[in-house]
Short mmCIF file of C-alpha atoms in Angstrom, two decimals:
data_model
loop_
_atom_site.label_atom_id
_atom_site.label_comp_id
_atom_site.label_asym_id
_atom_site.label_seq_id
_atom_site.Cartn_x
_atom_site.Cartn_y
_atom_site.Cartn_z
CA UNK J 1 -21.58 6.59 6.17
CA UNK J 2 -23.88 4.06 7.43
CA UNK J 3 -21.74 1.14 9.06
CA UNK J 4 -23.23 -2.36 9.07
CA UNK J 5 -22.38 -5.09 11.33
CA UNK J 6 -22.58 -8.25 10.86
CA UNK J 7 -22.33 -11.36 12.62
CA UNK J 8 -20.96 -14.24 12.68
CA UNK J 9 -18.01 -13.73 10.93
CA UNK J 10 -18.03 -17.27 10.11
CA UNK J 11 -20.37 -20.47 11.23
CA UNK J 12 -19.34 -24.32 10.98
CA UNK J 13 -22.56 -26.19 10.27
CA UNK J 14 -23.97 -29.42 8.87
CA UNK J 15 -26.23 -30.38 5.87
CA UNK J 16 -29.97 -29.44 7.52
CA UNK J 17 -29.22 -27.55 10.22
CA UNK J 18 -31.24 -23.85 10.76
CA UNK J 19 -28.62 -20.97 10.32
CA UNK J 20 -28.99 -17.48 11.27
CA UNK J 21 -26.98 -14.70 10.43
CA UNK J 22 -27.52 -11.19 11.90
CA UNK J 23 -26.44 -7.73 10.66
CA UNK J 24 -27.21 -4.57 12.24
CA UNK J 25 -27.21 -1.07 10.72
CA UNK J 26 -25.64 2.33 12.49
CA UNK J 27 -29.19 4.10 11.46
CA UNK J 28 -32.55 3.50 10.74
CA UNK J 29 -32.46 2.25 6.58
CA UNK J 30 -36.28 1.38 6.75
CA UNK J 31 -36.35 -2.01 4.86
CA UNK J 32 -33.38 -0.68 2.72
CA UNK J 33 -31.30 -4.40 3.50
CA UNK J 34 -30.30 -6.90 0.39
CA UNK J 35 -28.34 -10.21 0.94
CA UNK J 36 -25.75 -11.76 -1.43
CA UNK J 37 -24.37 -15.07 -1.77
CA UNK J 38 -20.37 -15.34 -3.12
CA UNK J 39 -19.00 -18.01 -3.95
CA UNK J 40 -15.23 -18.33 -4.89
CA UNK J 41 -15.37 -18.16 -8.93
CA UNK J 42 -18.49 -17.23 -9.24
CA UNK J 43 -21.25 -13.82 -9.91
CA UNK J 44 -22.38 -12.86 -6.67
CA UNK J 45 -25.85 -13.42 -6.27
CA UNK J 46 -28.96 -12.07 -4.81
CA UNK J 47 -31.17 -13.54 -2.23
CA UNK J 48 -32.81 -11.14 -0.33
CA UNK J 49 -34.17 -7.80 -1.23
CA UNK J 50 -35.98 -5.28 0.73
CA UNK J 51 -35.41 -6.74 3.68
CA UNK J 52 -37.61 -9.85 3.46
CA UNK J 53 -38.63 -10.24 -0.27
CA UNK J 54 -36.78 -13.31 -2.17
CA UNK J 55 -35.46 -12.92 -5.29
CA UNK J 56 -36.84 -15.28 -7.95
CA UNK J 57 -35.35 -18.63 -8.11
CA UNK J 58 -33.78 -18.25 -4.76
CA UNK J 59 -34.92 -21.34 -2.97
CA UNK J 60 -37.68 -20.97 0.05
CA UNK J 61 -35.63 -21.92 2.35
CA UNK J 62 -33.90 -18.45 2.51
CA UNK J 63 -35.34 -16.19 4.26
CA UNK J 64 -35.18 -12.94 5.67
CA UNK J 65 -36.48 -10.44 8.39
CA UNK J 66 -35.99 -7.14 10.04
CA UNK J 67 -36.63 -5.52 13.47
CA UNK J 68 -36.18 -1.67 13.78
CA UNK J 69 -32.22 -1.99 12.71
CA UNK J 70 -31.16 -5.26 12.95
CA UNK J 71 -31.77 -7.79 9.81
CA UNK J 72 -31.84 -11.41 9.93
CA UNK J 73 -30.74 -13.86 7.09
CA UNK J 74 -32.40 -17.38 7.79
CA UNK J 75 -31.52 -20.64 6.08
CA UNK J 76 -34.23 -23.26 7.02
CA UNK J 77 -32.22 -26.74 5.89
CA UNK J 78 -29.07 -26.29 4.67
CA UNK J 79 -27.98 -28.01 1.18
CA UNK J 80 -24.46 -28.77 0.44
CA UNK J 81 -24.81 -25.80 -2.11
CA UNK J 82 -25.14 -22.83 0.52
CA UNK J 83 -21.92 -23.13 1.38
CA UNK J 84 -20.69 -19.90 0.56
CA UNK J 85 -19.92 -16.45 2.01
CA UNK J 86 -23.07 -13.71 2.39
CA UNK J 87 -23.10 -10.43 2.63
CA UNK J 88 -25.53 -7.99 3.91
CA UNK J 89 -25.87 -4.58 2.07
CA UNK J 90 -28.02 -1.48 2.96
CA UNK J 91 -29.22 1.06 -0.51
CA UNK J 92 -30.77 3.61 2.09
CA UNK J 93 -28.35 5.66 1.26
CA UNK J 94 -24.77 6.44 -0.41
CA UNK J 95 -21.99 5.48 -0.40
CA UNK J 96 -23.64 1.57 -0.02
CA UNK J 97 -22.14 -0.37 2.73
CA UNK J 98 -22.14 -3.95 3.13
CA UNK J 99 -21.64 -6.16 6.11
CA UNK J 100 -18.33 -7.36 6.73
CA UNK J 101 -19.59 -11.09 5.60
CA UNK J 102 -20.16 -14.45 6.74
CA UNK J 103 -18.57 -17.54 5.94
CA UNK J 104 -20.47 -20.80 6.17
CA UNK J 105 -18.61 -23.63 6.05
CA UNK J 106 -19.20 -27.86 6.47
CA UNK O 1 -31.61 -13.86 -19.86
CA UNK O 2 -30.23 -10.83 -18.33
CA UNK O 3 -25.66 -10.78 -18.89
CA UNK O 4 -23.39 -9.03 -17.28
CA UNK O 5 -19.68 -9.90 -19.26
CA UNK O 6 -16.43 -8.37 -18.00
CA UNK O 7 -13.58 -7.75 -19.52
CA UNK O 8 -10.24 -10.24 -18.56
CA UNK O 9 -8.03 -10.33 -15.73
CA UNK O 10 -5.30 -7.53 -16.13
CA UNK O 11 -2.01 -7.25 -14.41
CA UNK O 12 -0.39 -3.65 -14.14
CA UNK O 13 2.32 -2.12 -12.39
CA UNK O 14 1.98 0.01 -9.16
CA UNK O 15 1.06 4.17 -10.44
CA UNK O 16 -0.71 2.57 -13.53
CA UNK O 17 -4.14 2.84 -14.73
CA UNK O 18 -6.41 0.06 -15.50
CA UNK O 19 -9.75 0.23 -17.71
CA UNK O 20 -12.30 -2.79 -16.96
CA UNK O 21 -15.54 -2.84 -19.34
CA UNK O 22 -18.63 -4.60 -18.61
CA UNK O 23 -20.90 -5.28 -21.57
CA UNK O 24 -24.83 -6.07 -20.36
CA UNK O 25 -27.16 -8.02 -22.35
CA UNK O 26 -31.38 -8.66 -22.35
CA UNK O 27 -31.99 -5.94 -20.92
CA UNK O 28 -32.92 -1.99 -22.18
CA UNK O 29 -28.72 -0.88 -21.12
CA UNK O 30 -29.94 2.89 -20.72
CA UNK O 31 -32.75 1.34 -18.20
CA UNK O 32 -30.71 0.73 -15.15
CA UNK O 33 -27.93 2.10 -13.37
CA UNK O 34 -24.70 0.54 -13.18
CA UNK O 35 -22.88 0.29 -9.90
CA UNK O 36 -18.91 -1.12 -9.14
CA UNK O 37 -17.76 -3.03 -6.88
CA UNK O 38 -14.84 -4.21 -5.68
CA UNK O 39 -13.38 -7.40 -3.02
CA UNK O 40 -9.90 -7.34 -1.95
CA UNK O 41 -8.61 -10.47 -0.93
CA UNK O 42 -9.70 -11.65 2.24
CA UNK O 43 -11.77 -8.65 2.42
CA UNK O 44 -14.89 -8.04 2.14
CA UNK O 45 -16.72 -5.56 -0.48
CA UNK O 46 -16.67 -2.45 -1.24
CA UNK O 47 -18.97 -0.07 -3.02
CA UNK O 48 -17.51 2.19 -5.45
CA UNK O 49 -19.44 3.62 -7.14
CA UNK O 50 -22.52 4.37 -10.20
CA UNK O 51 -23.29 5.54 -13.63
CA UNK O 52 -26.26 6.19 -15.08
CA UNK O 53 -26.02 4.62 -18.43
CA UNK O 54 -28.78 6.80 -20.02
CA UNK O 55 -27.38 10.19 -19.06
CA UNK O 56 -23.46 9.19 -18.16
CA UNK O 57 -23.70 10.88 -14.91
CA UNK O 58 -22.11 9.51 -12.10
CA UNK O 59 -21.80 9.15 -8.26
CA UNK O 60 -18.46 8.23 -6.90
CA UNK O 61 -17.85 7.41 -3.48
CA UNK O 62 -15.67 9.49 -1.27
CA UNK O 63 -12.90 7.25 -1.04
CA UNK O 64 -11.89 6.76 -5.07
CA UNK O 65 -12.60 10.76 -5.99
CA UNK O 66 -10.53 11.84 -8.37
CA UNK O 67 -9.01 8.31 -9.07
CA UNK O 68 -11.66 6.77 -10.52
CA UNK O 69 -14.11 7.21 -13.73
CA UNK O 70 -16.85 5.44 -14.86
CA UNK O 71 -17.82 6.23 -18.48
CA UNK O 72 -20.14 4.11 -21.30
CA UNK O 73 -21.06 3.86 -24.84
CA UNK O 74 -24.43 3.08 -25.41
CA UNK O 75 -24.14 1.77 -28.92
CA UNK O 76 -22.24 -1.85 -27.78
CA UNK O 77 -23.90 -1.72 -24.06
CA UNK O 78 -20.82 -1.43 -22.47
CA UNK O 79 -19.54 0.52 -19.11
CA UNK O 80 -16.38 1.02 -17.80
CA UNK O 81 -14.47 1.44 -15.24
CA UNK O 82 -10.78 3.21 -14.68
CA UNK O 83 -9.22 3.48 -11.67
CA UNK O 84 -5.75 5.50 -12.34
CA UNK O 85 -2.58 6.09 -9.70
CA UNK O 86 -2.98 2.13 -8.36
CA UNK O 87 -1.53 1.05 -5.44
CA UNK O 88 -0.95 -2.70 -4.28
CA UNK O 89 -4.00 -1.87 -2.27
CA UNK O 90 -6.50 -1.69 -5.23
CA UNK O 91 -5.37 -5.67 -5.75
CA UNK O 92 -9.16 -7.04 -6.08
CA UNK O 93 -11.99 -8.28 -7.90
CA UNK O 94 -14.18 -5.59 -9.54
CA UNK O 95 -17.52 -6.95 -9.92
CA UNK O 96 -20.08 -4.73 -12.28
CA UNK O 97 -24.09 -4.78 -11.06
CA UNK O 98 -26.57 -3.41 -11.98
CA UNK O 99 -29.62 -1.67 -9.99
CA UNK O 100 -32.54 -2.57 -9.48
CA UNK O 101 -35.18 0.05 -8.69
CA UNK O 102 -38.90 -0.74 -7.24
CA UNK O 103 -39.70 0.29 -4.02
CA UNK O 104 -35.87 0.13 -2.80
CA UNK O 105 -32.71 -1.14 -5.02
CA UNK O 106 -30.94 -3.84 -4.78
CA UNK O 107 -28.11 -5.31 -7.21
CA UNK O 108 -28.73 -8.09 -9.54
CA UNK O 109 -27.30 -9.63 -12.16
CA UNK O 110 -23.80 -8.90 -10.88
CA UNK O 111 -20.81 -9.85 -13.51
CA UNK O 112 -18.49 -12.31 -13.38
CA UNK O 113 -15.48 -9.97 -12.06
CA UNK O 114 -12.31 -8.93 -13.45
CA UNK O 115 -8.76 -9.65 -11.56
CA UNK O 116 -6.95 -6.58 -11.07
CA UNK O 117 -3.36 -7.38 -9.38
CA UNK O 118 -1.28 -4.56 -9.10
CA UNK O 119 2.30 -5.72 -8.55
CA UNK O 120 5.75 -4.46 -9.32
#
């Protein structure tokens, strides 16, 4: 199986600050790397797709990236409303692994 | 606008089954594969598995073999998912979501989750 690591595990931050959040796959998965946003009560949704792409309606200051096997979740200025718990995932291959998450909190 | 609607939080005793159904909306159902997944809690997620609505095949992963089944009936656009012999381990929130397919996959819409607690 394809392990994923990612890191922080969780990141105190304030209302505009730049975030980053890191997660690094066992084995090459190309650009095979989504990112989710939980929140408690809620449908996970996502934000990130291939890597880099983001998903309709996600707002532009989401962003992601990859080098070789390590993916990068950005959030430009954060809103009061990304506080929330993310997730990397790769669908290279099966069984789909996801990171072991991040929690962003105030 | 593309639904995913599970079924209600269900409370079952320890060696019971449970049965969760996820009915999908605005969308062709037999278009996209349907995946499961699951959060324990304080833990993170955990992929368990798909079905391909059009055909009914299905790809479990290792780990719920033989305990799990993933079925659907195409006429009300509705999955589900059983997961038999439960432990207070398999306490979590099943989430249904479905894949997308371009030049990789991804998961999106996800449903709202079920609560599965598994207590004596």
């Amino acid at each position: 199986d394809i392990q994923m690591t990612q890191s922080p595990s969780s990141l105190s931050a304030s209302v505009g600050d730049r975030v980053t959040i890191t997660c690094r796959a066992s084995q090459s998965i190309s650009t095979y790397l989504n990112w989710y946003q939980l929140k408690p009560g809620k449908a996970p949704k996502v934000l990130i797709y291939a890597a880099s792409s983001l998903q309709s309606g996600v707002p532009s200051r989401f962003s992601g990236s990859e080098s070789g096997t390590e993916f990068t979740l950005t959030i430009s200025s954060l809103q009061p409303e990304d506080f929330a718990t993310y997730y990397c995932q790769q669908s290279y291959s099966t069984p789909y692994t996801f990171g072991q998450g991040t929690k962003l909190e105030i | 606008q593309v639904q995913l609607v599970q079924s209600g939080a269900e409370v079952k005793k320890p060696g019971a089954s449970v049965k969760v159904s996820c009915k999908a909306s605005g969308y062709t159902f037999t278009g996209y594969y349907m995946s499961w997944v699951r959060q324990a809690p304080g833990q993170g997620l955990e992929w368990m598995g798909w079905i391909n609505p059009k055909s009914g095949g299905t790809l479990y992963a290792q780990k719920f073999q033989g305990r799990v089944t993933m079925t659907r009936d195409t006429s009300i656009s509705t999955v589900y998912m059983e997961l038999s012999r439960m432990t207070s381990h398999d306490t979590a929130v099943y989430y249904c979501a479905r894949g997308v397919v371009v030049t990789t996959n991804w998961f999106d819409p996800w449903g709202q989750g079920t609560l599965v607690t598994v207590s004596s």
